[in-house]
Amino acid sequence: MYSKAFLAALLAPAVSGQLNDLAVKAGLKYFGTALGEGVINSDSQYAAILNDKSMFGQLVPENGMKWDATEPSRGQFSYSSGDITANTAKKNGQGLRCHALVWYSQLPSWVSSGSWTRESLTSVIATHMNNVMGHYKGQCYAWDVINEAINDDGQSWRDSVFLRTFGTDYFPLSFNLAKKADPDTKLYYNDYNLEYNQAKTDRAVELVKIVQNAGAPIDGVGFQAHLIVGSTPGRSQLATTLKRFTALGVEVAYTELDIRHSSLPPSSSALVTQGNDFANVVGSCIDTPNCVGVTVWGFTDKHSWIPNTFPGEGDAMLYDSSYNKKPAWTSVSSVLAAAATGAPPTSSSSTTLVTVTTTPPVSSSSTTTSSSASSTPTGGPKQSRWGQCAGVGWNGPFECESPWTCQKQNDWYSQCL
Ligand code: 9MR
């Protein structure tokens, strides 16, 4: 005789266990990744993971849509690099984030060293946007309209040809021009180190208000989240910071997430800490209404911008350089799965059944299930913090590493906490 819970599980919609599928079930719009234009056609393992929509539901070009790639000389537009990501996303049915328009970096010298009046630089920005946003019209969920306009100390605006020509008027001006070029995409301000809720975050709030007070459209703020293992704020602190922006009426997203080790190789405990940090970031998005999604800035330690910029640091990704899933992958999938399966499904709208193994669901009356209290195998490999440890369809491991215990979220999902 099967229990009611067991029969309900048979009819439950499947949770594939891949990151984008879980994220969507958890209420986010996507879990995405940057696409390295130099890698996709030369590394088949990389391509196989990136092309899997259940893993990554949205792509962003790492470099291909930046100004130096799209308009290297005035009026000469090139989309060969940007199209790699746009066409890959289209082929796979994935979404597209578009990055980046007005940015001091990767800006060709004809712009950065030109001598401009307000009028002539306005025309240059408008022409750039009309062409580039026009080329990708209808494909971009969002565009990063302005990128990294705040100095690292948060005390002042970052120097650029745009600031020198317009002062802060280039903030509303850029958003207004972007709206004209593509009225249907979301328009974002995007920056790093906003996660710490310090002076730079205050400045970003100020920037959003400057744009809004000028009557210009701004839809979102991107938190790049280039973070450091062990120095990443906790889940509720991160959510508090995100909510400072959603309170202004804009959506938020993590747009370039990676969490690097400051010394290599990482110890096994540093890998667990990295997993906790990733879980906190993703969890904070789940906890914030209007946090729409998470994008990682690459997914394998084999290919990353970090070692070039921070020599001796790195291993910031979800997969190691041999494409093994790291504890960080497990913790992200666990946090998403906990949210995705938080409420037992009430209907059998999907025709796919969960895979049922001989492992019974943990008792529905208990809230905390230790492995010794369940009829699950013991003595095998142990699950790390955040990892799944029981539930219908789960094949193990069933025991948690000390000091974590296997805590039931629902019949389909228990987690080492
Ligand atoms: O990952 C990008 C790397 O390949 C480029 O060399 C670098 C040049 O600026 O830009 C990197 O991406 C950056 C992104 O566009 C904006 N935020 C910071 C990212 C990491 O530097």
PDB file of C-alpha atoms in Angstrom, residues 229 261 263-276 315 326-328 384-385 401-402 404:
ATOM      1  CA  VAL A 229      35.183  33.684  -1.146  1.00  0.00           C
ATOM      2  CA  HIS A 261      39.386  32.385  -4.167  1.00  0.00           C
ATOM      3  CA  SER A 263      44.673  32.115  -2.977  1.00  0.00           C
ATOM      4  CA  LEU A 264      45.016  28.974  -5.026  1.00  0.00           C
ATOM      5  CA  PRO A 265      44.559  26.089  -4.936  1.00  0.00           C
ATOM      6  CA  PRO A 266      41.532  26.304  -2.662  1.00  0.00           C
ATOM      7  CA  SER A 267      41.317  23.991   0.343  1.00  0.00           C
ATOM      8  CA  SER A 268      38.293  21.726   0.600  1.00  0.00           C
ATOM      9  CA  SER A 269      36.862  23.969   3.298  1.00  0.00           C
ATOM     10  CA  ALA A 270      37.353  26.997   1.031  1.00  0.00           C
ATOM     11  CA  LEU A 271      35.347  25.166  -1.630  1.00  0.00           C
ATOM     12  CA  VAL A 272      32.539  24.674   0.879  1.00  0.00           C
ATOM     13  CA  THR A 273      32.695  28.348   1.835  1.00  0.00           C
ATOM     14  CA  GLN A 274      32.507  29.224  -1.844  1.00  0.00           C
ATOM     15  CA  GLY A 275      29.393  27.069  -2.071  1.00  0.00           C
ATOM     16  CA  ASN A 276      27.831  28.869   0.867  1.00  0.00           C
ATOM     17  CA  ASP A 315      38.636  29.229  -9.439  1.00  0.00           C
ATOM     18  CA  LYS A 326      32.045  21.877  -7.619  1.00  0.00           C
ATOM     19  CA  PRO A 327      30.372  22.175  -4.212  1.00  0.00           C
ATOM     20  CA  ALA A 328      29.238  25.603  -5.429  1.00  0.00           C
ATOM     21  CA  SER A 384      28.103  18.823   2.052  1.00  0.00           C
ATOM     22  CA  ARG A 385      26.155  21.767   3.403  1.00  0.00           C
ATOM     23  CA  GLU A 401      28.854  16.071   6.675  1.00  0.00           C
ATOM     24  CA  SER A 402      29.203  17.179  10.272  1.00  0.00           C
ATOM     25  CA  TRP A 404      24.976  19.601   9.176  1.00  0.00           C
TER      26      TRP A 404
END
